[in-house]
Each structure stands twice: as structure tokens, then as C-alpha cells.
Short mmCIF file of the C-alpha atoms (twelve columns), coordinates in Angstrom:
data_MODEL
# 
_entry.id   MODEL 
# 
loop_
_atom_site.group_PDB 
_atom_site.id 
_atom_site.type_symbol 
_atom_site.label_atom_id 
_atom_site.label_alt_id 
_atom_site.label_comp_id 
_atom_site.label_asym_id 
_atom_site.label_seq_id 
_atom_site.Cartn_x 
_atom_site.Cartn_y 
_atom_site.Cartn_z 
_atom_site.pdbx_PDB_model_num 
ATOM 1   C CA . UNK A 1   -18.121 9.321   -6.923  1 
ATOM 2   C CA . UNK A 2   -18.397 10.422  -3.354  1 
ATOM 3   C CA . UNK A 3   -20.344 8.594   -0.958  1 
ATOM 4   C CA . UNK A 4   -22.422 10.686  1.487   1 
ATOM 5   C CA . UNK A 5   -21.721 8.704   4.525   1 
ATOM 6   C CA . UNK A 6   -17.995 8.480   5.006   1 
ATOM 7   C CA . UNK A 7   -16.682 11.328  2.805   1 
ATOM 8   C CA . UNK A 8   -14.626 8.680   0.844   1 
ATOM 9   C CA . UNK A 9   -14.878 7.509   -2.790  1 
ATOM 10  C CA . UNK A 10  -16.559 4.247   -3.739  1 
ATOM 11  C CA . UNK A 11  -15.299 1.665   -6.154  1 
ATOM 12  C CA . UNK A 12  -12.298 -0.655  -6.111  1 
ATOM 13  C CA . UNK A 13  -9.170  1.100   -7.398  1 
ATOM 14  C CA . UNK A 14  -10.648 4.459   -6.523  1 
ATOM 15  C CA . UNK A 15  -8.739  6.544   -3.925  1 
ATOM 16  C CA . UNK A 16  -10.624 6.783   -0.702  1 
ATOM 17  C CA . UNK A 17  -10.110 9.774   1.407   1 
ATOM 18  C CA . UNK A 18  -10.999 9.623   4.974   1 
ATOM 19  C CA . UNK A 19  -10.400 12.575  7.154   1 
ATOM 20  C CA . UNK A 20  -8.483  13.914  4.272   1 
ATOM 21  C CA . UNK A 21  -7.045  17.410  4.067   1 
ATOM 22  C CA . UNK A 22  -6.569  19.814  1.133   1 
ATOM 23  C CA . UNK A 23  -2.905  20.834  1.022   1 
ATOM 24  C CA . UNK A 24  -1.346  23.031  -1.733  1 
ATOM 25  C CA . UNK A 25  -4.505  22.459  -3.850  1 
ATOM 26  C CA . UNK A 26  -4.369  18.587  -3.759  1 
ATOM 27  C CA . UNK A 27  -5.948  15.916  -1.489  1 
ATOM 28  C CA . UNK A 28  -3.701  14.098  0.854   1 
ATOM 29  C CA . UNK A 29  -4.581  10.812  2.526   1 
ATOM 30  C CA . UNK A 30  -4.502  10.516  6.201   1 
ATOM 31  C CA . UNK A 31  -2.816  7.188   6.834   1 
ATOM 32  C CA . UNK A 32  -0.875  4.654   4.860   1 
ATOM 33  C CA . UNK A 33  0.191   1.135   5.894   1 
ATOM 34  C CA . UNK A 34  3.847   0.388   4.689   1 
ATOM 35  C CA . UNK A 35  4.937   -3.161  4.724   1 
ATOM 36  C CA . UNK A 36  8.461   -3.905  3.643   1 
ATOM 37  C CA . UNK A 37  11.355  -5.640  5.243   1 
ATOM 38  C CA . UNK A 38  14.083  -3.398  3.753   1 
ATOM 39  C CA . UNK A 39  14.876  -0.951  6.669   1 
ATOM 40  C CA . UNK A 40  16.580  1.716   4.760   1 
ATOM 41  C CA . UNK A 41  13.940  1.751   2.092   1 
ATOM 42  C CA . UNK A 42  11.265  2.035   4.765   1 
ATOM 43  C CA . UNK A 43  13.105  4.828   6.326   1 
ATOM 44  C CA . UNK A 44  13.244  6.756   3.003   1 
ATOM 45  C CA . UNK A 45  9.624   5.999   2.231   1 
ATOM 46  C CA . UNK A 46  8.454   7.222   5.680   1 
ATOM 47  C CA . UNK A 47  10.136  10.431  5.228   1 
ATOM 48  C CA . UNK A 48  8.691   10.928  1.657   1 
ATOM 49  C CA . UNK A 49  5.188   10.149  2.640   1 
ATOM 50  C CA . UNK A 50  5.378   12.312  5.741   1 
ATOM 51  C CA . UNK A 51  6.681   15.151  3.541   1 
ATOM 52  C CA . UNK A 52  3.446   14.789  1.514   1 
ATOM 53  C CA . UNK A 53  1.363   15.039  4.717   1 
ATOM 54  C CA . UNK A 54  0.577   11.243  5.145   1 
ATOM 55  C CA . UNK A 55  0.750   9.408   8.511   1 
ATOM 56  C CA . UNK A 56  2.537   6.135   8.048   1 
ATOM 57  C CA . UNK A 57  2.457   2.889   10.007  1 
ATOM 58  C CA . UNK A 58  5.275   0.464   9.274   1 
ATOM 59  C CA . UNK A 59  5.662   -3.276  9.377   1 
ATOM 60  C CA . UNK A 60  8.468   -5.546  8.334   1 
ATOM 61  C CA . UNK A 61  6.830   -9.003  7.980   1 
ATOM 62  C CA . UNK A 62  3.835   -10.447 6.277   1 
ATOM 63  C CA . UNK A 63  2.425   -12.159 9.410   1 
ATOM 64  C CA . UNK A 64  2.040   -8.806  11.098  1 
ATOM 65  C CA . UNK A 65  0.421   -7.404  8.005   1 
ATOM 66  C CA . UNK A 66  -2.291  -10.087 7.716   1 
ATOM 67  C CA . UNK A 67  -4.456  -8.461  10.434  1 
ATOM 68  C CA . UNK A 68  -3.113  -4.790  10.075  1 
ATOM 69  C CA . UNK A 69  -4.508  -4.404  6.565   1 
ATOM 70  C CA . UNK A 70  -7.755  -5.152  7.748   1 
ATOM 71  C CA . UNK A 71  -7.768  -2.210  10.045  1 
ATOM 72  C CA . UNK A 72  -10.437 0.262   8.575   1 
ATOM 73  C CA . UNK A 73  -8.125  3.186   9.676   1 
ATOM 74  C CA . UNK A 74  -5.869  2.925   6.624   1 
ATOM 75  C CA . UNK A 75  -6.477  4.862   3.365   1 
ATOM 76  C CA . UNK A 76  -3.917  2.821   1.342   1 
ATOM 77  C CA . UNK A 77  -1.177  0.199   1.698   1 
ATOM 78  C CA . UNK A 78  2.284   -0.194  0.139   1 
ATOM 79  C CA . UNK A 79  3.110   -3.783  0.151   1 
ATOM 80  C CA . UNK A 80  6.298   -5.691  -0.733  1 
ATOM 81  C CA . UNK A 81  6.123   -9.269  -2.093  1 
ATOM 82  C CA . UNK A 82  9.237   -10.700 -0.739  1 
ATOM 83  C CA . UNK A 83  8.376   -10.486 3.015   1 
ATOM 84  C CA . UNK A 84  9.582   -12.829 5.852   1 
ATOM 85  C CA . UNK A 85  6.951   -15.122 7.570   1 
ATOM 86  C CA . UNK A 86  4.313   -14.512 4.819   1 
ATOM 87  C CA . UNK A 87  4.690   -13.481 1.300   1 
ATOM 88  C CA . UNK A 88  3.066   -10.369 0.167   1 
ATOM 89  C CA . UNK A 89  0.721   -12.149 -2.215  1 
ATOM 90  C CA . UNK A 90  -0.483  -14.336 0.489   1 
ATOM 91  C CA . UNK A 91  -1.253  -11.240 2.492   1 
ATOM 92  C CA . UNK A 92  -2.951  -9.516  -0.383  1 
ATOM 93  C CA . UNK A 93  -5.217  -12.562 -0.945  1 
ATOM 94  C CA . UNK A 94  -6.004  -12.726 2.675   1 
ATOM 95  C CA . UNK A 95  -7.190  -9.000  2.684   1 
ATOM 96  C CA . UNK A 96  -9.276  -9.462  -0.411  1 
ATOM 97  C CA . UNK A 97  -10.792 -12.727 0.750   1 
ATOM 98  C CA . UNK A 98  -11.867 -10.690 3.979   1 
ATOM 99  C CA . UNK A 99  -13.604 -8.194  1.962   1 
ATOM 100 C CA . UNK A 100 -10.969 -5.305  2.312   1 
ATOM 101 C CA . UNK A 101 -11.256 -2.808  -0.473  1 
ATOM 102 C CA . UNK A 102 -8.100  -1.007  0.736   1 
ATOM 103 C CA . UNK A 103 -6.225  0.323   -2.242  1 
ATOM 104 C CA . UNK A 104 -2.763  -1.611  -2.468  1 
ATOM 105 C CA . UNK A 105 0.297   -0.896  -4.327  1 
ATOM 106 C CA . UNK A 106 2.762   -3.622  -4.655  1 
ATOM 107 C CA . UNK A 107 6.253   -2.427  -4.500  1 
ATOM 108 C CA . UNK A 108 8.726   -5.145  -5.283  1 
ATOM 109 C CA . UNK A 109 11.866  -6.391  -6.968  1 
ATOM 110 C CA . UNK A 110 9.901   -8.936  -8.949  1 
ATOM 111 C CA . UNK A 111 9.935   -7.506  -12.314 1 
ATOM 112 C CA . UNK A 112 8.581   -10.336 -14.594 1 
ATOM 113 C CA . UNK A 113 5.393   -9.921  -16.536 1 
ATOM 114 C CA . UNK A 114 3.954   -13.046 -14.812 1 
ATOM 115 C CA . UNK A 115 4.653   -11.443 -11.382 1 
ATOM 116 C CA . UNK A 116 2.988   -8.136  -12.461 1 
ATOM 117 C CA . UNK A 117 -0.092  -10.019 -13.827 1 
ATOM 118 C CA . UNK A 118 -0.249  -12.215 -10.704 1 
ATOM 119 C CA . UNK A 119 -0.225  -9.128  -8.394  1 
ATOM 120 C CA . UNK A 120 -2.802  -7.165  -10.324 1 
ATOM 121 C CA . UNK A 121 -5.048  -10.055 -11.110 1 
ATOM 122 C CA . UNK A 122 -4.710  -11.031 -7.333  1 
ATOM 123 C CA . UNK A 123 -6.145  -7.665  -6.138  1 
ATOM 124 C CA . UNK A 124 -3.495  -5.140  -6.226  1 
ATOM 125 C CA . UNK A 125 -4.495  -1.693  -7.469  1 
ATOM 126 C CA . UNK A 126 -1.007  -0.909  -8.885  1 
ATOM 127 C CA . UNK A 127 2.441   -2.510  -9.134  1 
ATOM 128 C CA . UNK A 128 5.680   -0.810  -8.967  1 
ATOM 129 C CA . UNK A 129 9.137   -2.474  -9.312  1 
ATOM 130 C CA . UNK A 130 12.201  -1.838  -7.317  1 
ATOM 131 C CA . UNK A 131 14.455  0.251   -7.981  1 
ATOM 132 C CA . UNK A 132 12.071  3.095   -8.695  1 
ATOM 133 C CA . UNK A 133 12.231  6.897   -8.784  1 
ATOM 134 C CA . UNK A 134 10.368  8.414   -5.835  1 
ATOM 135 C CA . UNK A 135 7.981   10.612  -8.160  1 
ATOM 136 C CA . UNK A 136 6.680   7.231   -9.633  1 
ATOM 137 C CA . UNK A 137 5.359   6.387   -6.295  1 
# 
């Protein structure tokens, strides 16, 4: 359900559109935070997001992501779990403890059921394991 003040959508897990645009009959988000330490993967993801009309900010370590994810300018985040300096789960827990409702997709090589449950129960909105097919994202 739309909120009249910001043009976004309320509710955890709902997609928020801020300064969104309609392109080819579908909504596109304006800005995504991508946090992953795999440079070739980051490059491919940035290209894919930009093709879909997203603006992308990229970080390669969890320490940098701690504050960046609290920036209200992001509409979504894609967060790896295996990051240098701070683990992705630690970053996610920090964001949630600070009241962030930013939709977060965990994108990780950790594919055990316990990892998926920990991520989703820890506040992630979705969980995707590497390797993945781009349309899944």
C-alpha cells in the first residue's frame, strides 16, 4: 500500500520505490547498494543493474557497508555474507538494530539450510546462493 508522503510502499519486505520511474511498463528502482568482495561479479552485476535502469553504488567490505546501508538514499541492497573486515550477517544485524527497513537480498556462496534460515531470520528479505542465473536476481 502506498504511503502518501514519500511515494514509496510501507511494510517490511515490500519494495519501496523512491523517485522511481516507469520503464517498459514496469517500475524500476532508483538506487541499489551492492556489497560484495568479488570484483568480476560486482562488475557483471553493476552492468546488469544499470541495463535495468538502476543506479548502483558498490562497496567491497563489510566495514564500509555498516554506515552506507543506513543511508536513506537506497531503495535496496544486495549483500554478500563472506566479506572482509565485517561479515555480511553482522552488517545486516547492525542495519536492522538501527531501524533500517532497507530491503536486503543476501547473495552468497553459503548454501546450507542453516545459513539461509539465519539470513532470513536475521532480517534479510531474500536469499540467493552463488552461483546463480542472472534472471533469478
